[in-house]
Coordinates of C-alpha atoms in Angstrom, one line a residue:
X212 CA -12.1 -11.5 5.5
X213 CA -13.0 -10.4 9.0
X214 CA -10.3 -7.7 9.0
X215 CA -11.2 -6.7 5.5
X216 CA -14.8 -6.1 6.5
X217 CA -13.9 -4.6 9.9
X218 CA -14.9 -1.0 9.1
X219 CA -18.5 -2.1 8.6
X220 CA -18.6 -3.5 12.1
X221 CA -17.5 -0.2 13.7
X222 CA -19.8 2.2 15.5
X223 CA -17.1 4.9 16.1
X224 CA -13.8 5.8 14.5
X225 CA -10.8 3.8 15.4
X226 CA -7.6 5.4 16.8
X227 CA -9.3 8.5 18.2
X228 CA -8.7 12.1 17.2
X229 CA -5.0 11.6 17.3
X230 CA -5.3 10.0 13.9
X231 CA -6.5 13.3 12.7
X232 CA -4.0 15.5 14.4
X233 CA -0.7 13.7 14.1
X234 CA 0.2 15.2 10.8
X235 CA -0.3 18.8 12.1
X236 CA 2.0 18.0 15.1
X237 CA 4.6 16.3 12.9
X238 CA 4.9 18.7 10.0
X239 CA 3.9 22.2 11.2
X240 CA 7.1 22.4 13.4
X241 CA 9.5 21.9 10.6
X242 CA 10.3 23.5 7.3
X243 CA 8.4 21.7 4.6
X244 CA 7.8 22.5 0.9
X245 CA 5.2 22.4 -1.8
X246 CA 5.4 21.1 -5.4
X247 CA 6.9 24.5 -6.4
X248 CA 9.8 24.0 -3.9
X249 CA 8.6 26.9 -1.9
X250 CA 8.1 26.6 1.9
X251 CA 4.6 25.8 3.2
X252 CA 3.4 28.8 5.2
X253 CA 1.7 29.0 8.6
X254 CA -1.3 30.2 6.7
X255 CA -1.4 27.1 4.5
X256 CA -1.3 24.9 7.7
X257 CA -4.1 27.0 9.1
X258 CA -6.3 26.5 6.1
X259 CA -5.8 22.7 6.3
X260 CA -6.5 22.6 10.0
X261 CA -9.7 24.7 9.6
X262 CA -10.8 22.4 6.7
X263 CA -10.2 19.3 8.8
X264 CA -13.1 20.3 11.1
X265 CA -11.5 18.7 14.2
X266 CA -14.6 19.5 16.3
X267 CA -16.7 17.3 14.0
X268 CA -14.6 14.1 14.5
X269 CA -16.8 11.1 15.2
X270 CA -20.1 13.0 14.7
X271 CA -21.2 11.4 11.4
X272 CA -20.1 7.8 11.9
X273 CA -21.5 6.4 8.7
X274 CA -20.6 3.3 6.7
X275 CA -19.5 3.6 3.1
X276 CA -17.7 1.7 0.2
X277 CA -15.1 2.8 -2.2
X278 CA -16.4 3.1 -5.8
X279 CA -12.9 3.4 -7.4
X280 CA -9.2 3.5 -6.6
X281 CA -8.5 6.4 -4.3
X282 CA -5.8 8.1 -2.1
X283 CA -6.0 8.4 1.7
X284 CA -4.4 11.7 2.6
X285 CA -3.1 13.0 5.9
X286 CA -4.7 16.4 5.3
X287 CA -7.9 17.1 3.4
X288 CA -6.1 18.3 0.3
X289 CA -4.4 17.0 -2.8
X290 CA -1.5 19.5 -2.2
X291 CA 1.7 17.7 -1.6
X292 CA 4.2 18.2 1.3
X293 CA 7.9 17.5 0.9
X294 CA 11.0 17.8 3.1
X295 CA 13.9 19.6 1.6
X296 CA 14.6 18.8 -2.1
X297 CA 18.3 19.2 -1.3
X298 CA 18.4 16.3 1.2
X299 CA 19.3 12.8 -0.2
X300 CA 16.3 10.6 -0.6
X301 CA 13.8 13.5 -0.2
X302 CA 11.7 15.5 -2.6
X303 CA 9.6 13.7 -5.1
X304 CA 8.1 11.1 -4.7
X305 CA 8.0 11.5 -0.9
X306 CA 4.8 13.4 -0.5
X307 CA 4.3 13.0 3.3
X308 CA 0.6 13.7 3.0
X309 CA 0.2 10.5 1.0
X310 CA -0.8 7.9 3.6
X311 CA -2.2 5.0 1.6
X312 CA -4.7 4.0 -1.1
X313 CA -7.9 2.0 -1.3
X314 CA -9.1 -0.2 -4.2
X315 CA -12.6 -0.4 -5.6
X316 CA -15.1 -2.2 -3.3
X317 CA -13.3 -1.6 0.0
X318 CA -15.4 -1.3 3.2
X319 CA -15.1 2.1 4.8
X320 CA -16.2 3.9 8.0
X321 CA -16.6 7.6 7.8
X322 CA -15.9 9.7 10.9
X323 CA -16.9 13.1 9.5
X324 CA -16.7 15.4 6.4
X325 CA -14.3 18.3 5.9
X326 CA -15.5 21.9 6.2
X327 CA -15.6 22.3 2.4
X328 CA -17.6 19.1 1.9
X329 CA -15.0 17.7 -0.5
X330 CA -13.3 15.1 1.8
X331 CA -14.4 12.3 4.1
X332 CA -12.1 11.1 7.0
X333 CA -12.3 7.3 6.7
X334 CA -11.1 4.1 8.4
X335 CA -10.3 1.4 5.9
X336 CA -9.1 -2.1 6.8
X337 CA -5.4 -1.2 6.7
X338 CA -5.2 2.6 7.0
X339 CA -7.0 5.8 7.7
X340 CA -7.1 9.2 6.1
X341 CA -8.9 11.8 4.0
X342 CA -10.6 10.5 0.9
X343 CA -12.1 12.4 -2.0
X344 CA -15.8 12.1 -1.2
X345 CA -16.6 11.5 -4.9
X346 CA -14.8 8.2 -4.7
X347 CA -17.0 6.6 -2.0
X348 CA -20.7 5.9 -1.6
X349 CA -22.9 5.5 1.4
X350 CA -24.0 1.9 2.0
X351 CA -27.0 0.6 4.0
X352 CA -27.0 -2.4 6.4
X353 CA -29.1 -4.3 3.8
X354 CA -26.6 -3.6 1.1
X355 CA -23.8 -4.7 3.4
X356 CA -25.5 -8.0 4.0
X357 CA -26.1 -8.4 0.2
X358 CA -22.4 -7.7 -0.5
X359 CA -21.1 -10.1 2.3
X360 CA -23.3 -13.0 1.4
X361 CA -21.4 -13.8 -1.8
X362 CA -18.2 -15.7 -2.2
X363 CA -15.2 -13.4 -2.9
X364 CA -12.7 -13.3 -5.7
X365 CA -9.4 -11.5 -5.8
X366 CA -7.7 -9.8 -8.7
X367 CA -4.3 -11.4 -9.7
X368 CA -3.2 -9.1 -12.5
X369 CA -2.5 -5.4 -12.4
X370 CA -4.5 -2.6 -14.1
X371 CA -7.6 -4.7 -15.0
X372 CA -10.5 -2.4 -16.1
X373 CA -13.9 -3.1 -14.5
X374 CA -16.4 -2.9 -17.5
X375 CA -20.1 -3.8 -17.7
X376 CA -21.6 -5.8 -20.6
X377 CA -21.8 -2.7 -22.7
X378 CA -18.2 -1.8 -22.2
X379 CA -18.8 1.1 -19.8
X380 CA -15.7 1.6 -17.6
X381 CA -16.2 2.0 -13.9
X382 CA -12.9 1.6 -12.1
X383 CA -9.4 0.1 -12.4
X384 CA -8.5 -2.9 -10.3
X385 CA -5.0 -4.1 -9.3
X386 CA -3.5 -7.2 -7.7
X387 CA -5.2 -7.6 -4.3
X388 CA -8.6 -6.0 -5.2
X389 CA -11.4 -8.1 -3.5
X390 CA -14.9 -8.2 -5.0
X391 CA -18.0 -10.4 -4.4
X392 CA -18.9 -13.0 -7.1
X393 CA -22.5 -12.5 -8.1
X394 CA -22.5 -15.3 -10.6
X395 CA -20.0 -18.0 -11.5
X396 CA -20.9 -20.1 -14.5
X397 CA -18.6 -23.2 -14.4
X398 CA -17.9 -23.2 -18.2
X399 CA -17.7 -19.5 -18.6
X400 CA -14.4 -17.7 -18.9
X401 CA -15.5 -14.8 -16.7
X402 CA -16.8 -14.2 -13.2
X403 CA -19.7 -11.8 -12.8
X404 CA -18.8 -9.6 -9.8
X405 CA -20.4 -6.8 -8.0
X406 CA -19.1 -3.2 -7.8
X407 CA -20.6 -0.2 -6.2
X408 CA -21.2 3.2 -7.9
X409 CA -22.2 6.5 -6.4
X410 CA -25.8 7.2 -7.1
X411 CA -28.3 10.0 -6.0
X412 CA -27.4 11.6 -2.7
X413 CA -24.1 9.8 -2.8
X414 CA -25.8 6.5 -2.0
X415 CA -24.4 3.2 -3.3
X416 CA -25.9 1.4 -6.2
X417 CA -24.6 -2.1 -7.2
X418 CA -23.6 -3.0 -10.7
X419 CA -22.5 -6.3 -12.3
X420 CA -19.3 -6.4 -14.2
X421 CA -17.2 -9.2 -15.8
X422 CA -13.8 -10.3 -14.7
X423 CA -11.8 -12.6 -16.8
X424 CA -10.8 -15.8 -14.9
X425 CA -7.3 -15.2 -16.0
X426 CA -7.3 -11.9 -14.1
X427 CA -9.1 -13.0 -11.0
X428 CA -9.4 -16.2 -8.9
X429 CA -11.7 -17.4 -6.1
X430 CA -10.3 -16.2 -2.8
X431 CA -8.1 -17.3 -1.2
X432 CA -5.7 -18.4 -3.9
X433 CA -3.8 -21.6 -2.8
X434 CA -0.3 -20.7 -1.9
X435 CA 1.7 -23.1 -4.0
X436 CA 5.2 -22.2 -5.2
X437 CA 3.8 -21.9 -8.7
X438 CA 1.0 -19.6 -7.7
X439 CA 3.3 -17.5 -5.5
X440 CA 5.8 -17.1 -8.3
X441 CA 3.0 -16.0 -10.6
X442 CA 1.7 -13.3 -8.3
X443 CA 5.2 -12.1 -7.5
X444 CA 5.9 -11.7 -11.2
X445 CA 3.0 -9.2 -11.5
X446 CA 4.9 -6.6 -9.4
X447 CA 8.2 -6.7 -11.2
X448 CA 9.1 -3.4 -12.8
X449 CA 6.2 -1.4 -11.3
X450 CA 7.3 2.2 -10.7
X451 CA 7.8 3.2 -7.0
X452 CA 4.8 5.0 -5.4
X453 CA 5.4 6.3 -1.9
X454 CA 2.1 5.6 0.1
X455 CA 0.5 4.6 -3.2
X456 CA 1.3 7.9 -4.9
X457 CA 0.0 7.9 -8.5
X458 CA -1.7 4.6 -7.7
X459 CA 1.7 2.8 -7.6
X460 CA 3.1 0.7 -4.8
X461 CA 5.9 1.2 -2.3
X462 CA 7.6 -1.6 -0.5
X463 CA 4.9 -2.4 2.1
X464 CA 2.0 -2.1 -0.4
X465 CA 3.8 -4.7 -2.6
X466 CA 4.1 -7.2 0.3
X467 CA 0.5 -6.4 1.5
X468 CA -1.1 -7.0 -1.9
X469 CA 1.0 -10.1 -2.5
X470 CA -0.3 -11.8 0.7
X471 CA -3.9 -10.5 0.3
X472 CA -4.2 -12.8 -2.7
X473 CA -3.5 -15.8 -0.5
X474 CA -5.9 -14.7 2.3
X475 CA -3.2 -13.4 4.6
X476 CA -3.8 -9.9 6.0
X477 CA -0.9 -7.6 6.6
X478 CA -0.9 -4.1 8.1
X479 CA -0.1 -1.2 5.8
X480 CA 3.4 0.0 6.7
X481 CA 6.8 -1.7 6.9
X482 CA 7.3 -1.2 10.6
X483 CA 3.9 -2.8 11.5
X484 CA 4.6 -5.7 9.1
X485 CA 7.8 -6.3 10.9
X486 CA 5.9 -6.9 14.2
X487 CA 3.9 -9.9 13.1
X488 CA 4.7 -13.6 12.5
X489 CA 7.7 -15.5 13.8
X490 CA 10.6 -13.1 14.1
X491 CA 14.2 -14.0 13.7
X492 CA 16.6 -11.4 15.0
X493 CA 19.6 -10.9 12.7
X494 CA 20.5 -7.2 13.4
X495 CA 23.9 -8.1 14.9
X496 CA 24.9 -10.5 12.2
X497 CA 27.1 -9.8 9.2
X498 CA 25.5 -9.9 5.7
X499 CA 27.1 -13.2 5.1
X500 CA 25.6 -14.7 8.2
X501 CA 22.2 -13.2 7.5
X502 CA 22.2 -14.9 4.1
X503 CA 23.1 -18.2 5.8
X504 CA 20.4 -17.8 8.3
X505 CA 17.6 -17.1 5.8
X506 CA 18.7 -20.0 3.6
X507 CA 18.4 -22.3 6.7
X508 CA 15.2 -21.0 8.3
X509 CA 13.4 -18.8 5.7
X510 CA 10.5 -20.1 3.7
X511 CA 10.3 -18.8 0.1
X512 CA 7.3 -16.5 -0.5
X513 CA 6.4 -16.5 3.2
X514 CA 9.3 -14.7 4.8
X515 CA 9.8 -11.0 5.0
X516 CA 13.2 -9.2 5.5
X517 CA 12.6 -6.0 7.5
X518 CA 14.6 -3.0 8.4
X519 CA 13.9 0.6 9.4
X520 CA 11.7 2.0 6.6
X521 CA 11.8 -0.9 4.2
X522 CA 10.5 -4.5 3.8
X523 CA 11.3 -7.2 1.2
X524 CA 9.9 -10.6 0.3
X525 CA 12.2 -13.6 0.3
X526 CA 11.4 -15.6 -2.8
X527 CA 14.1 -18.3 -2.7
X528 CA 17.6 -18.9 -4.0
X529 CA 19.4 -18.2 -7.3
X530 CA 22.5 -20.2 -7.8
X531 CA 22.7 -20.6 -4.0
X532 CA 22.2 -16.9 -3.3
X533 CA 19.0 -15.8 -1.4
X534 CA 17.0 -13.3 -3.5
X535 CA 14.3 -10.8 -2.6
X536 CA 11.4 -9.0 -4.3
X537 CA 11.0 -5.4 -3.2
X538 CA 9.8 -2.1 -4.5
X539 CA 12.6 0.3 -3.6
X540 CA 13.3 4.0 -4.3
X541 CA 17.1 4.0 -3.8
X542 CA 20.2 2.0 -2.8
X543 CA 22.8 3.6 -0.6
X544 CA 26.5 2.9 -1.1
X545 CA 29.8 4.1 0.1
X546 CA 32.5 5.4 -2.2
X547 CA 35.8 6.7 -0.8
X548 CA 34.1 7.0 2.6
X549 CA 31.2 9.1 1.4
X550 CA 27.6 7.8 1.2
X551 CA 25.8 8.1 -2.2
X552 CA 22.4 7.1 -3.5
X553 CA 21.6 5.0 -6.6
X554 CA 18.0 5.6 -7.7
X555 CA 16.1 2.4 -8.6
X556 CA 12.5 3.6 -8.3
X557 CA 10.7 0.3 -9.2
X558 CA 10.1 -3.2 -8.1
X559 CA 13.1 -5.5 -8.6
X560 CA 14.5 -8.8 -7.6
X561 CA 17.9 -8.5 -5.9
X562 CA 20.3 -10.4 -3.5
X563 CA 20.5 -9.2 0.0
X564 CA 23.3 -6.8 -0.9
X565 CA 22.9 -5.8 -4.6
X566 CA 25.9 -4.4 -6.4
X567 CA 25.8 -1.4 -8.7
X568 CA 28.3 0.2 -11.0
X569 CA 30.1 3.3 -9.8
X570 CA 30.9 6.3 -12.1
X571 CA 34.3 4.7 -12.5
X572 CA 32.7 1.5 -13.7
X573 CA 33.6 -0.5 -10.6
X574 CA 31.1 -2.8 -8.9
X575 CA 30.2 -1.5 -5.5
X576 CA 28.0 -3.3 -2.9
X577 CA 25.0 -1.4 -1.6
X578 CA 24.2 -1.2 2.1
X579 CA 20.7 -2.6 2.2
X580 CA 21.8 -6.0 3.6
X581 CA 23.6 -4.3 6.6
X582 CA 20.3 -2.6 7.5
X583 CA 18.2 -5.8 7.7
X584 CA 17.3 -6.4 11.3
X585 CA 14.7 -9.2 11.2
X586 CA 13.3 -12.0 9.1
X587 CA 9.6 -12.6 9.7
X588 CA 8.0 -15.9 8.8
X589 CA 4.2 -15.8 8.2
X590 CA 2.2 -18.8 9.0
X591 CA 3.3 -22.1 10.5
X592 CA 6.8 -23.4 9.7

C-alpha cells in the first residue's frame, strides 16, 4: 500500500525531466509512422515538443486521483507512433507512445499541464506519462486522509462496472483495481466503496458505489493455490494490449495485476520485473534443463520466467510438464532455416516451448524457451 500511495507523498516529480524527454530522443532520430502508415514528419515532432511545455516541468506539483481508466502516453497526444509496418513484430498494436494505463482511484502526482491544457504529466505508482486531464481530479490533503483511512478492497474480476445505487455508470474496473471500503455490512453481498469523480474546477468529489463481493475482496487476498488459480483464470483469452493499448494487457501488466491482488507490488515493465525477487540464472541452459530447474526450484504462482522483452508466470505442472500463463503477441519459430512469426495476440497457458502447426501441417517448436534467461521467485521460498 505504501508504494501504491507513494505519489501522494511526493513534493516534486520523480525521475526528473529525462522522463519527459526520452521519447523525443528515442523516436525523432529514426523513421517512424502514423496510423495511416505515413512517416511522422519533423513538424509533427515539433508540435508534440512544443505542446509538452518542457520549461513548465515541475512547476505545478499538484496531487490528483484518476476518476476512470486512462492511458499514460509518452507524448501529449493520442496519435500513435509505429516502427515500420513491414518489419516482423512491428506495426499494430505496437504504438510506442503507449506507456501504460491507470485504473480508477489511483493516486497521482502532476508535474505540469501541456500547452493546450488537455494533458497532465503524471507520476503514478508504477509508471509516468501524459494523461487526458478529463480523467483525473485534483485532491486535497483532507480528502487524501479520508481516502486512506479506510480498509481497501481489490477487484478480482475483469470489466466490472462501477455503478451507484441508481445505476449511474462512473467507470470500469479490472482485476487489480484498488478502492477504499466505505461500508462493509457483514451479511450484505456487496461492499460500498468510494470512487472519485471530477467536479467543479476539476476538483475531486467522492461518491459511493457498490461492488459485488464475488467481484472484489478485502485486500490482500490470501495467496492460496485455489485463490491464485482463480485469479489466473481471469486473464486467459484476454486480447493483447501493448502498454495497455485499448485498455487490454500485455505480458507485464498481466503479471503486475495478478500479484497486486495478493498485496505484492511489481514494477510496470518486464525488464524491471526481472530485477526483483530471488533470481535463478538459466540463460546458458538448454530448454530441457530449464524445465528441470523450474520443476525443482520454482514455486507455482510465485515464479516469473523472464527474457528480453517478455515475462511469464509459472503456474505449475501439467502431466509433468511445467506450464506458464502469459499474454503474448507472437511466437517465433524456424522453418527451413528461416525465422517466422505465429501471431497469438492473447493471454494463453503454454509449456516453455509451445508447438504450433506449420503450413505443411507439421508440429514445430517455437523459440520462446530458448530466450528465457532467468526465473524469479517472489517472496520467501
